[in-house]
Amino acid sequence: MASQIGFIGLGIMGRGMVKNLVEKGHSVAVWNRTHERAEALSKELKVAVAKSPRAVAEGREFVLVCVSDTPDVEQVLFGPDGVVEGVSKGTTVIDLSTISPSAARRFAARLAEKGVGFLDAPVSGGSEGAAKGTLSIMAGGPEDEFNRAKPVLEAMGTRITHLGPVGSGQMTKLMNQVLVVVNMLAVGEALLLGRAANLDLRKAVAAVEAGAAGSWMLSQRGTQAIDGYWKPGFTIDLQQKDLRLVLESAEELGVPMMATSIVHQLYNKLQREGKGGLGNHALVQAMEEMAGIRLQKEA
Amino acid sequence: MASQIGFIGLGIMGRGMVKNLVEKGHSVAVWNRTHERAEALSKELKVAVAKSPRAVAEGREFVLVCVSDTPDVEQVLFGPDGVVEGVSKGTTVIDLSTISPSAARRFAARLAEKGVGFLDAPVSGGSEGAAKGTLSIMAGGPEDEFNRAKPVLEAMGTRITHLGPVGSGQMTKLMNQVLVVVNMLAVGEALLLGRAANLDLRKAVAAVEAGAAGSWMLSQRGTQAIDGYWKPGFTIDLQQKDLRLVLESAEELGVPMMATSIVHQLYNKLQREGKGGLGNHALVQAMEEMAGIRLQKEA
């Protein structure tokens, strides 16, 4: 069931998503703030290039948005020449960005005034998942909107979950981020303790990862930290943006976030030192400094 | 290769281990502080009952110890009628308890004076792993001692790792405990955030557990916490004993343990409230109180 899709935001995630939408036979027009990126993509893939968010939304069944943060989504939806000016009644806007859950609810309400549907549908799985079409997509919104959008979401991901009303996708993504960073805090404390005791850390990880101590972060990022490999699967800068959303939501809801706050502070320090482009597992570097030891043995 | 084994400590872990040793054909004599427990076991299994740690060690190739804490190990090894008085040169003492890594090194040195070998070999996998013979065993000590002891360890566990010199097994077990409790802290923060936002927590866990947010604690203990099932796989009291060892070792080594310390404090509170017998995932109960919400919806 091919759909007419407008797509906004051609970062590393967005480009992978568009490729998969086109491959599954959808008809896609794209818009990107940096126009050259849209032109470049149109030379690789059969996509139309639109001149504004308004133009990319005109006559489309679905408008997909994949940008960085809450203000960026607000800008493309409601700013000058925004989606809301071009979109028709009956269209569904699907926001794939990770933004504030309460902002998602506000955006949905504003679009509903025009008879336009809205799903929040943040993703996990990184640039690799976007390229391969194997993302996890955590969707919130009315069930009928979700069902209508499902074939579009399935073009981009393999694990598509409808979590509840608008905002539920974002809240689930925020839970995901809490788990990711605090699991990494656990990995950092464990590895530094082992290193201080002069353990063979690779052996130690292999001895414990299959049991109750096991986590994706330990097996994937813990071993990279041991090797001093800090290239990002997901950068500290992006992680920090998401942690701000976590801490804002937690504040609104009155939930204390002790461990998540520690990670946020340690990332602040790394960002001040210009390390925001490293992978989120470089959290360990801030902990190394506190402990006065390094995971890597001297050569 | 059947061995002559003396076994000290018939708690829930020790009883499972002895059963597996006997089933694999080893000849086992047992001693337990509460004598009745040894007598009871001798009615179920073909084991001899000894009158003291000294007697259980006499003429044995291996003396296995599975008791609660550092002072208990010291008592059975070096106290009145202790193992050290009965043991012969060439015997290997294998300590399966979780104790202080530096104490393990001291005990090894004292036994070495008598020509007696020592391995620290703490386990993970719980009472179920002990009963089924599927424990993970993290061993430290000289490689030749380890190789000689391997068939004995293999009677009790399926993942036997030699980590390095004496104390390495204990340090690896302490890393394991850091990962377990801080991963649970992550689970608690994530679940309470989701609960405060009125998410369907089962759906949210299912949406994230296969990705970067995944951990054994999330999938196993997180779902139990959602259901309000607090029976122990491992009790808070035992976990807290192990965290004291973690924090002592970290102090000796100068490693800051921010997240582990938070968990330790929250467990202190639960212990004061008489909840030390609950499972270690009841950590969430202390967090619920701080947040003023409960994971279980009102009936």
Coordinates of C-alpha atoms in Angstrom, one line a residue:
Chain A
M1 CA 0.0 0.0 0.0
A2 CA 2.1 2.9 -1.3
S3 CA 1.5 6.3 0.3
Q4 CA 2.2 9.9 -0.6
I5 CA 4.8 11.0 2.0
G6 CA 6.4 14.3 2.8
F7 CA 9.6 13.9 4.8
I8 CA 11.4 16.6 6.8
G9 CA 14.9 16.3 8.2
L10 CA 17.7 14.6 6.3
G11 CA 20.2 13.9 9.0
I12 CA 21.9 10.6 9.2
M13 CA 18.7 9.0 10.6
G14 CA 16.4 10.7 8.1
R15 CA 18.4 9.7 5.0
G16 CA 18.3 6.1 6.0
M17 CA 14.6 6.3 6.6
V18 CA 13.8 7.9 3.3
K19 CA 15.9 5.3 1.5
N20 CA 13.8 2.5 3.0
L21 CA 10.5 4.4 2.3
V22 CA 11.4 4.7 -1.3
E23 CA 12.6 1.1 -1.6
K24 CA 9.2 0.0 -0.2
G25 CA 7.5 1.9 -3.0
H26 CA 6.3 5.0 -1.2
S27 CA 6.3 8.3 -3.1
V28 CA 8.4 10.7 -1.1
A29 CA 9.0 14.4 -1.3
V30 CA 11.7 15.8 1.0
W31 CA 12.7 19.1 2.7
N32 CA 15.8 19.9 4.7
R33 CA 16.9 23.1 6.4
T34 CA 20.2 22.8 4.5
H35 CA 18.8 22.6 1.0
E36 CA 22.0 21.1 -0.5
R37 CA 21.4 17.9 1.4
A38 CA 18.0 17.5 -0.1
E39 CA 19.4 18.1 -3.6
A40 CA 22.2 15.6 -3.0
L41 CA 19.7 12.9 -1.8
S42 CA 17.5 13.5 -4.9
K43 CA 20.5 12.5 -7.1
E44 CA 20.7 9.1 -5.3
L45 CA 17.1 8.3 -4.8
K46 CA 13.8 9.0 -6.6
V47 CA 12.5 11.7 -4.3
A48 CA 11.1 15.2 -5.1
V49 CA 12.7 18.2 -3.4
A50 CA 10.3 20.7 -1.8
K51 CA 11.0 24.4 -1.1
S52 CA 9.5 24.6 2.4
P53 CA 7.9 22.5 5.1
R54 CA 4.6 23.9 3.8
A55 CA 5.3 22.7 0.3
V56 CA 6.5 19.2 1.4
A57 CA 3.2 18.8 3.2
E58 CA 0.8 19.8 0.4
G59 CA -1.3 16.9 -0.9
R60 CA 0.5 14.3 1.3
E61 CA -1.2 11.6 3.3
F62 CA 1.6 11.5 5.8
V63 CA 4.1 14.1 6.8
L64 CA 7.1 12.6 8.6
V65 CA 9.4 14.8 10.7
C66 CA 12.9 13.7 11.9
V67 CA 14.8 16.6 13.4
S68 CA 16.8 17.2 16.6
D69 CA 14.8 18.8 19.3
T70 CA 11.5 20.2 20.5
P71 CA 12.0 23.7 19.1
D72 CA 13.0 22.3 15.7
V73 CA 9.8 20.3 15.5
E74 CA 7.8 23.4 16.5
Q75 CA 9.5 25.5 13.9
V76 CA 8.8 23.1 10.9
L77 CA 5.2 22.5 12.0
F78 CA 4.1 26.0 13.1
G79 CA 6.8 28.4 12.0
P80 CA 6.8 30.5 8.8
D81 CA 5.9 28.4 5.8
G82 CA 5.3 25.6 8.2
V83 CA 3.6 22.2 7.7
V84 CA 0.4 23.4 9.3
E85 CA 0.0 25.9 6.4
G86 CA 0.3 23.2 3.7
V87 CA -1.3 20.2 5.2
S88 CA -4.9 19.0 4.4
K89 CA -7.5 17.7 6.7
G90 CA -7.1 13.9 7.2
T91 CA -3.4 14.0 6.9
T92 CA -1.3 12.4 9.7
V93 CA 1.9 14.0 11.0
I94 CA 4.3 11.5 12.4
D95 CA 7.1 12.9 14.5
L96 CA 10.1 10.6 14.6
S97 CA 12.2 13.0 16.6
T98 CA 12.9 12.6 20.3
I99 CA 11.2 15.6 22.0
S100 CA 9.3 16.6 25.1
P101 CA 6.2 14.4 25.7
S102 CA 4.2 17.4 26.9
A103 CA 5.2 19.3 23.8
A104 CA 4.1 16.4 21.6
R105 CA 0.7 16.6 23.3
R106 CA 0.5 20.4 22.6
F107 CA 1.5 19.9 18.9
A108 CA -1.2 17.2 18.6
A109 CA -3.8 19.5 20.0
R110 CA -2.9 22.3 17.6
L111 CA -3.0 20.1 14.6
A112 CA -6.3 18.5 15.7
E113 CA -7.9 22.0 15.4
K114 CA -7.2 21.7 11.7
G115 CA -8.5 18.1 11.5
V116 CA -4.9 16.9 11.2
G117 CA -3.8 13.7 13.0
F118 CA -0.5 13.3 15.0
L119 CA 1.6 10.4 16.1
D120 CA 4.7 10.7 18.2
A121 CA 7.0 7.9 17.1
P122 CA 10.6 8.3 18.3
V123 CA 13.0 5.5 17.3
S124 CA 15.9 3.6 18.7
G125 CA 18.5 1.5 16.9
G126 CA 20.8 4.3 15.7
S127 CA 22.0 5.2 12.2
E128 CA 22.6 1.5 11.5
G129 CA 19.0 0.7 12.3
A130 CA 17.8 3.6 10.1
A131 CA 19.9 2.4 7.2
K132 CA 18.8 -1.2 7.4
G133 CA 15.2 -0.5 8.2
T134 CA 15.5 -2.3 11.5
L135 CA 14.6 0.5 13.9
S136 CA 12.5 0.1 17.0
I137 CA 9.6 2.6 16.8
M138 CA 7.7 3.6 20.0
A139 CA 4.4 5.2 18.9
G140 CA 1.8 7.2 20.8
G141 CA -1.5 8.4 19.5
P142 CA -5.1 7.3 18.6
E143 CA -5.2 3.6 17.7
D144 CA -6.9 4.3 14.3
E145 CA -4.2 6.8 13.3
F146 CA -1.6 4.2 14.4
N147 CA -3.1 1.4 12.3
R148 CA -3.3 3.7 9.3
A149 CA 0.3 4.7 9.7
K150 CA 1.6 1.2 10.4
P151 CA 2.6 0.3 6.8
V152 CA 4.7 3.5 6.7
L153 CA 6.4 2.7 10.0
E154 CA 7.0 -0.8 9.0
A155 CA 9.0 0.4 6.0
M156 CA 11.5 1.9 8.5
G157 CA 11.5 -0.5 11.5
T158 CA 11.1 -4.0 12.6
R159 CA 9.7 -3.6 16.1
I160 CA 6.8 -1.2 16.0
T161 CA 4.9 -0.8 19.3
H162 CA 1.8 1.3 20.0
L163 CA 2.2 2.4 23.6
G164 CA -0.9 4.5 24.2
P165 CA -2.1 8.1 23.6
V166 CA 0.0 10.9 22.2
G167 CA 3.2 11.4 24.3
S168 CA 3.4 7.7 25.2
G169 CA 6.0 7.0 22.5
Q170 CA 8.2 9.9 23.8
M171 CA 7.8 8.7 27.4
T172 CA 8.9 5.2 26.5
K173 CA 11.9 6.6 24.6
L174 CA 12.8 8.6 27.7
M175 CA 12.6 5.4 29.8
N176 CA 14.9 3.8 27.2
Q177 CA 17.4 6.6 27.6
V178 CA 17.4 6.3 31.4
L179 CA 18.2 2.6 31.1
V180 CA 20.9 3.2 28.6
V181 CA 22.8 5.8 30.6
V182 CA 22.4 4.3 34.0
N183 CA 23.4 0.9 32.7
M184 CA 26.5 2.6 31.4
L185 CA 27.1 4.2 34.8
A186 CA 27.0 0.6 36.3
V187 CA 29.5 -0.6 33.6
G188 CA 31.8 2.3 34.5
E189 CA 31.8 1.7 38.2
A190 CA 32.3 -2.1 37.7
L191 CA 35.1 -1.7 35.2
L192 CA 37.0 0.9 37.2
L193 CA 36.8 -1.3 40.3
G194 CA 38.1 -4.2 38.4
R195 CA 40.8 -2.1 36.8
A196 CA 42.0 -0.7 40.1
A197 CA 42.3 -4.3 41.3
N198 CA 44.3 -5.2 38.2
L199 CA 41.8 -7.7 36.8
D200 CA 41.8 -8.8 33.2
L201 CA 38.6 -6.9 32.3
R202 CA 37.8 -8.8 29.2
K203 CA 37.8 -12.1 31.1
A204 CA 35.8 -10.5 33.9
V205 CA 33.1 -9.2 31.5
A206 CA 32.9 -12.6 29.8
A207 CA 32.5 -14.3 33.2
V208 CA 29.5 -12.2 34.2
E209 CA 27.7 -11.0 31.1
A210 CA 25.5 -14.1 30.6
G211 CA 24.0 -13.8 34.1
A212 CA 22.1 -11.3 36.3
A213 CA 24.8 -8.7 35.7
G214 CA 24.3 -8.8 31.9
S215 CA 23.2 -5.8 29.8
W216 CA 23.5 -4.6 26.2
M217 CA 25.6 -1.7 27.4
L218 CA 28.1 -4.1 29.2
S219 CA 28.5 -6.4 26.2
Q220 CA 28.6 -3.8 23.5
R221 CA 29.9 -0.5 25.0
G222 CA 31.7 -1.9 28.0
T223 CA 34.1 -3.9 25.8
Q224 CA 34.6 -0.8 23.6
A225 CA 35.5 1.2 26.7
I226 CA 38.0 -1.5 27.7
D227 CA 39.6 -1.2 24.3
G228 CA 39.6 2.7 24.4
Y229 CA 37.3 2.8 21.3
W230 CA 35.2 5.9 21.8
K231 CA 33.6 6.4 18.3
P232 CA 29.9 7.2 18.7
G233 CA 27.0 4.9 18.2
F234 CA 25.2 7.7 19.8
T235 CA 27.0 10.9 20.8
I236 CA 27.2 12.5 24.2
D237 CA 25.7 15.7 22.8
L238 CA 22.6 13.9 21.5
Q239 CA 22.4 11.8 24.7
Q240 CA 22.6 15.0 26.8
K241 CA 19.7 16.6 24.8
D242 CA 17.6 13.5 25.6
L243 CA 18.6 13.6 29.3
R244 CA 17.4 17.2 29.5
L245 CA 14.0 15.9 28.2
V246 CA 14.1 13.1 30.8
L247 CA 14.9 15.5 33.7
E248 CA 12.3 18.0 32.6
S249 CA 9.6 15.3 32.4
A250 CA 10.7 13.9 35.8
E251 CA 10.5 17.4 37.3
E252 CA 7.0 17.9 35.9
L253 CA 6.0 14.5 37.3
G254 CA 7.8 14.7 40.6
V255 CA 10.0 11.7 40.1
P256 CA 13.5 11.8 41.6
M257 CA 16.2 10.7 39.2
M258 CA 19.3 10.2 41.3
A259 CA 21.4 8.1 39.0
T260 CA 20.3 9.8 35.8
S261 CA 21.3 13.1 37.3
I262 CA 24.8 11.9 38.1
V263 CA 25.2 10.9 34.5
H264 CA 23.9 14.2 33.3
Q265 CA 26.5 16.0 35.4
L266 CA 29.3 13.9 34.2
Y267 CA 28.3 14.5 30.6
N268 CA 28.2 18.2 31.3
K269 CA 31.9 18.0 32.3
L270 CA 32.8 16.1 29.2
Q271 CA 30.9 18.6 27.0
R272 CA 32.8 21.5 28.6
E273 CA 36.0 19.6 27.8
G274 CA 35.0 19.4 24.1
K275 CA 34.2 15.7 24.2
G276 CA 30.5 15.9 23.2
G277 CA 31.1 14.2 19.9
L278 CA 32.4 11.0 21.6
G279 CA 30.1 8.0 22.1
N280 CA 27.9 8.0 25.1
H281 CA 30.0 5.3 26.7
A282 CA 32.8 7.9 27.0
L283 CA 31.0 8.5 30.3
V284 CA 33.7 6.3 31.6
Q285 CA 36.3 9.0 30.8
A286 CA 34.7 11.3 33.4
M287 CA 34.7 8.5 35.9
E288 CA 38.4 7.6 35.1
E289 CA 39.4 11.1 36.1
M290 CA 37.6 10.9 39.4
A291 CA 39.2 7.6 40.2
G292 CA 42.6 8.8 39.0
I293 CA 43.0 5.6 36.9
R294 CA 42.5 4.6 33.2
L295 CA 40.9 1.5 31.9
Q296 CA 43.6 1.1 29.3
K297 CA 46.9 -0.2 30.7
E298 CA 50.0 1.7 29.8
A299 CA 51.5 0.3 26.5
Chain B
M1 CA 37.9 -38.4 38.4
A2 CA 36.2 -38.8 41.8
S3 CA 37.7 -36.8 44.6
Q4 CA 37.6 -36.9 48.4
I5 CA 35.9 -33.8 49.4
G6 CA 35.1 -32.1 52.7
F7 CA 32.3 -29.6 52.5
I8 CA 31.5 -26.8 55.0
G9 CA 28.3 -24.8 55.0
L10 CA 24.9 -26.4 54.2
G11 CA 22.8 -23.3 53.5
I12 CA 20.5 -23.3 50.5
M13 CA 23.5 -22.9 48.2
G14 CA 25.7 -25.5 49.9
R15 CA 23.0 -28.2 49.9
G16 CA 22.5 -27.9 46.1
M17 CA 26.3 -28.0 45.6
V18 CA 26.7 -31.1 47.7
K19 CA 23.9 -32.9 45.9
N20 CA 25.7 -32.2 42.6
L21 CA 29.1 -33.3 43.9
V22 CA 27.6 -36.6 45.1
E23 CA 25.7 -37.2 41.9
K24 CA 29.0 -36.8 39.9
G25 CA 30.5 -39.5 42.0
H26 CA 32.6 -37.5 44.5
S27 CA 33.0 -38.8 48.0
V28 CA 31.8 -36.1 50.3
A29 CA 31.9 -35.5 54.1
V30 CA 30.0 -32.5 55.4
W31 CA 30.1 -30.1 58.4
N32 CA 27.6 -27.4 59.3
R33 CA 27.4 -25.1 62.3
T34 CA 23.9 -26.2 62.9
H35 CA 24.6 -29.9 63.2
E36 CA 21.0 -31.0 62.6
R37 CA 21.1 -29.7 59.0
A38 CA 24.1 -32.0 58.3
E39 CA 22.3 -35.0 59.8
A40 CA 19.2 -34.2 57.8
L41 CA 21.2 -34.1 54.5
S42 CA 22.9 -37.4 55.4
K43 CA 19.5 -39.0 55.3
E44 CA 18.9 -37.8 51.7
L45 CA 22.3 -38.2 50.2
K46 CA 25.2 -40.5 50.6
V47 CA 27.4 -38.2 52.7
A48 CA 29.5 -38.6 55.9
V49 CA 28.8 -36.2 58.7
A50 CA 31.9 -34.7 60.5
K51 CA 32.1 -33.3 64.0
S52 CA 34.2 -30.2 63.2
P53 CA 35.8 -28.3 60.4
R54 CA 39.0 -30.0 61.5
A55 CA 37.5 -33.4 61.1
V56 CA 35.8 -32.7 57.8
A57 CA 39.2 -31.6 56.4
E58 CA 41.2 -34.7 57.5
G59 CA 42.4 -36.8 54.6
R60 CA 40.6 -34.8 52.0
E61 CA 42.0 -33.6 48.6
F62 CA 39.7 -30.7 48.6
V63 CA 38.0 -28.7 51.3
L64 CA 35.1 -26.6 50.0
V65 CA 33.7 -23.7 52.1
C66 CA 30.3 -22.1 51.4
V67 CA 29.4 -19.8 54.3
S68 CA 28.1 -16.2 54.5
D69 CA 30.8 -13.7 55.1
T70 CA 34.5 -13.1 55.7
P71 CA 34.5 -13.7 59.5
D72 CA 32.6 -17.0 59.0
V73 CA 35.3 -18.2 56.5
E74 CA 38.0 -17.1 59.0
Q75 CA 36.3 -19.0 61.8
V76 CA 36.0 -22.3 60.0
L77 CA 39.5 -22.1 58.6
F78 CA 41.5 -20.8 61.5
G79 CA 39.2 -20.9 64.6
P80 CA 39.2 -23.7 67.3
D81 CA 39.1 -27.1 65.6
G82 CA 39.4 -25.3 62.3
V83 CA 40.3 -26.7 58.9
V84 CA 43.9 -25.6 59.2
E85 CA 44.3 -28.1 62.1
G86 CA 43.1 -31.1 60.1
V87 CA 44.2 -30.4 56.6
S88 CA 47.2 -32.2 55.0
K89 CA 49.9 -30.7 52.8
G90 CA 48.8 -30.8 49.1
T91 CA 45.1 -30.2 49.9
T92 CA 43.3 -27.3 48.2
V93 CA 40.8 -25.2 50.1
I94 CA 38.2 -23.8 47.7
D95 CA 36.2 -20.9 49.1
L96 CA 32.8 -20.6 47.4
S97 CA 31.6 -17.8 49.7
T98 CA 31.6 -14.1 48.6
I99 CA 34.1 -12.4 50.9
S100 CA 36.6 -9.6 50.9
P101 CA 39.2 -10.0 48.2
S102 CA 42.0 -8.8 50.5
A103 CA 40.9 -11.3 53.2
A104 CA 41.0 -14.1 50.5
R105 CA 44.6 -13.1 49.9
R106 CA 45.5 -13.2 53.6
F107 CA 43.8 -16.6 54.0
A108 CA 45.7 -18.0 51.0
A109 CA 49.0 -16.8 52.5
R110 CA 48.3 -18.4 55.9
L111 CA 47.4 -21.7 54.3
A112 CA 50.4 -21.6 52.0
E113 CA 52.6 -21.7 55.2
K114 CA 51.3 -25.2 55.8
G115 CA 51.7 -26.2 52.1
V116 CA 47.9 -26.0 51.6
G117 CA 46.6 -24.4 48.4
F118 CA 43.7 -21.9 48.2
L119 CA 41.3 -20.8 45.5
D120 CA 38.7 -18.1 45.8
A121 CA 35.7 -19.3 43.8
P122 CA 32.5 -17.2 44.5
V123 CA 29.5 -18.1 42.5
S124 CA 26.5 -16.6 40.8
G125 CA 23.3 -18.1 39.6
G126 CA 21.4 -18.3 42.9
S127 CA 19.8 -21.3 44.7
E128 CA 18.3 -22.5 41.4
G129 CA 21.8 -22.6 39.8
A130 CA 23.2 -24.4 42.8
A131 CA 20.4 -27.0 42.7
K132 CA 20.7 -27.6 38.9
G133 CA 24.5 -27.5 38.9
T134 CA 24.5 -24.5 36.5
L135 CA 26.3 -21.9 38.6
S136 CA 28.8 -19.4 37.2
I137 CA 32.0 -19.8 39.2
M138 CA 34.6 -17.0 39.2
A139 CA 37.9 -18.5 40.4
G140 CA 41.2 -16.9 41.5
G141 CA 44.4 -18.6 42.4
P142 CA 47.4 -20.3 40.8
E143 CA 46.7 -21.9 37.5
D144 CA 47.9 -25.4 38.5
E145 CA 45.6 -25.3 41.5
F146 CA 42.7 -24.2 39.3
N147 CA 43.3 -27.0 36.8
R148 CA 43.4 -29.6 39.5
A149 CA 40.2 -28.3 41.0
K150 CA 38.4 -27.9 37.7
P151 CA 36.5 -31.3 37.7
V152 CA 35.2 -30.5 41.2
L153 CA 34.0 -27.0 40.1
E154 CA 32.5 -28.5 36.9
A155 CA 30.3 -30.7 39.1
M156 CA 28.6 -27.6 40.4
G157 CA 28.7 -25.1 37.6
T158 CA 28.6 -24.7 33.8
R159 CA 30.6 -21.5 33.4
I160 CA 33.9 -21.8 35.2
T161 CA 36.3 -18.9 34.6
H162 CA 39.8 -18.6 35.9
L163 CA 40.3 -14.8 36.4
G164 CA 43.8 -14.6 37.7
P165 CA 45.7 -14.8 41.1
V166 CA 43.9 -15.3 44.5
G167 CA 41.3 -12.6 45.0
S168 CA 40.5 -12.2 41.3
G169 CA 37.4 -14.3 41.7
Q170 CA 36.1 -12.2 44.5
M171 CA 36.8 -8.9 42.7
T172 CA 34.9 -10.2 39.6
K173 CA 32.0 -11.2 41.8
L174 CA 32.0 -7.7 43.3
M175 CA 31.9 -6.3 39.8
N176 CA 29.0 -8.6 39.1
Q177 CA 27.2 -7.2 42.2
V178 CA 27.8 -3.5 41.1
L179 CA 26.3 -4.3 37.7
V180 CA 23.3 -6.1 39.3
V181 CA 22.3 -3.4 41.7
V182 CA 23.0 -0.3 39.5
N183 CA 21.1 -1.9 36.6
M184 CA 18.2 -2.3 39.1
L185 CA 18.6 1.4 40.0
A186 CA 18.2 2.1 36.3
V187 CA 15.2 -0.1 36.1
G188 CA 13.6 1.7 39.1
E189 CA 14.1 5.2 37.7
A190 CA 12.8 4.2 34.3
L191 CA 9.7 2.4 35.6
L192 CA 8.8 5.1 38.1
L193 CA 9.1 7.7 35.3
G194 CA 6.9 5.7 33.1
R195 CA 4.4 5.0 35.9
A196 CA 4.1 8.7 36.8
A197 CA 3.3 9.3 33.1
N198 CA 0.6 6.6 33.3
L199 CA 2.3 4.3 30.7
D200 CA 1.5 0.7 30.3
L201 CA 4.8 -0.5 31.8
R202 CA 4.7 -4.1 30.4
K203 CA 4.3 -2.7 26.9
A204 CA 7.1 -0.2 27.5
V205 CA 9.5 -2.8 28.7
A206 CA 8.7 -5.1 25.8
A207 CA 9.3 -2.1 23.4
V208 CA 12.8 -1.4 24.8
E209 CA 14.3 -4.6 26.3
A210 CA 15.7 -6.0 23.0
G211 CA 17.8 -2.9 22.3
A212 CA 20.5 -0.8 23.9
A213 CA 18.3 -0.4 27.1
G214 CA 18.2 -4.2 27.6
S215 CA 19.4 -5.9 30.7
W216 CA 18.8 -9.2 32.6
M217 CA 17.5 -7.1 35.6
L218 CA 15.0 -5.3 33.3
S219 CA 13.6 -8.4 31.7
Q220 CA 13.6 -10.6 34.9
R221 CA 13.3 -8.3 37.9
G222 CA 11.7 -5.3 36.3
T223 CA 8.7 -7.3 35.2
Q224 CA 8.4 -8.7 38.7
A225 CA 8.5 -5.2 40.2
I226 CA 5.7 -4.2 37.8
D227 CA 3.7 -7.1 39.1
G228 CA 4.5 -6.4 42.8
Y229 CA 6.2 -9.8 43.1
W230 CA 9.0 -9.3 45.7
K231 CA 10.0 -12.9 46.6
P232 CA 13.8 -13.1 46.7
G233 CA 16.0 -14.6 44.0
F234 CA 18.6 -12.9 46.2
T235 CA 17.7 -11.1 49.4
I236 CA 18.4 -7.5 50.2
D237 CA 20.2 -8.7 53.4
L238 CA 22.7 -10.8 51.3
Q239 CA 23.0 -8.1 48.6
Q240 CA 23.8 -5.5 51.3
K241 CA 26.5 -7.8 52.7
D242 CA 28.1 -7.9 49.3
L243 CA 27.8 -4.2 48.8
R244 CA 29.7 -3.6 52.0
L245 CA 32.5 -5.7 50.5
V246 CA 32.3 -3.7 47.3
L247 CA 32.5 -0.4 49.1
E248 CA 35.3 -1.6 51.4
S249 CA 37.3 -2.7 48.3
A250 CA 36.5 0.5 46.4
E251 CA 37.7 2.5 49.5
E252 CA 41.0 0.5 49.7
L253 CA 41.5 1.1 45.9
G254 CA 40.3 4.7 45.8
V255 CA 37.5 4.2 43.3
P256 CA 34.4 6.4 43.8
M257 CA 31.2 4.4 43.6
M258 CA 28.5 7.0 43.2
A259 CA 25.6 4.8 42.0
T260 CA 26.5 1.8 44.1
S261 CA 26.5 4.0 47.2
I262 CA 23.0 5.3 46.4
V263 CA 21.7 1.7 46.2
H264 CA 23.5 0.9 49.5
Q265 CA 21.7 3.8 51.2
L266 CA 18.3 2.8 49.9
Y267 CA 18.8 -0.8 51.0
N268 CA 19.8 0.5 54.5
K269 CA 16.4 2.2 54.7
L270 CA 14.6 -0.9 53.6
Q271 CA 16.5 -3.0 56.1
R272 CA 15.5 -0.6 58.9
E273 CA 11.9 -1.1 57.8
G274 CA 12.3 -4.9 58.2
K275 CA 12.3 -5.5 54.5
G276 CA 15.8 -7.2 54.3
G277 CA 14.2 -10.5 53.4
L278 CA 12.7 -9.2 50.2
G279 CA 14.3 -9.7 46.8
N280 CA 17.0 -7.2 45.8
H281 CA 14.6 -5.7 43.2
A282 CA 12.5 -4.4 46.1
L283 CA 15.0 -1.5 45.8
V284 CA 12.1 -0.1 43.8
Q285 CA 10.0 0.2 47.0
A286 CA 12.4 2.7 48.5
M287 CA 12.3 4.7 45.2
E288 CA 8.5 4.5 45.2
E289 CA 8.4 6.2 48.5
M290 CA 10.7 9.0 47.4
A291 CA 8.5 9.6 44.3
G292 CA 5.3 9.3 46.3
I293 CA 3.9 6.8 43.7
R294 CA 3.6 3.1 43.4
L295 CA 4.3 0.9 40.4
Q296 CA 1.1 -1.1 41.0
K297 CA -2.1 0.7 40.0
E298 CA -4.8 0.7 42.6
A299 CA -7.1 -2.3 42.2

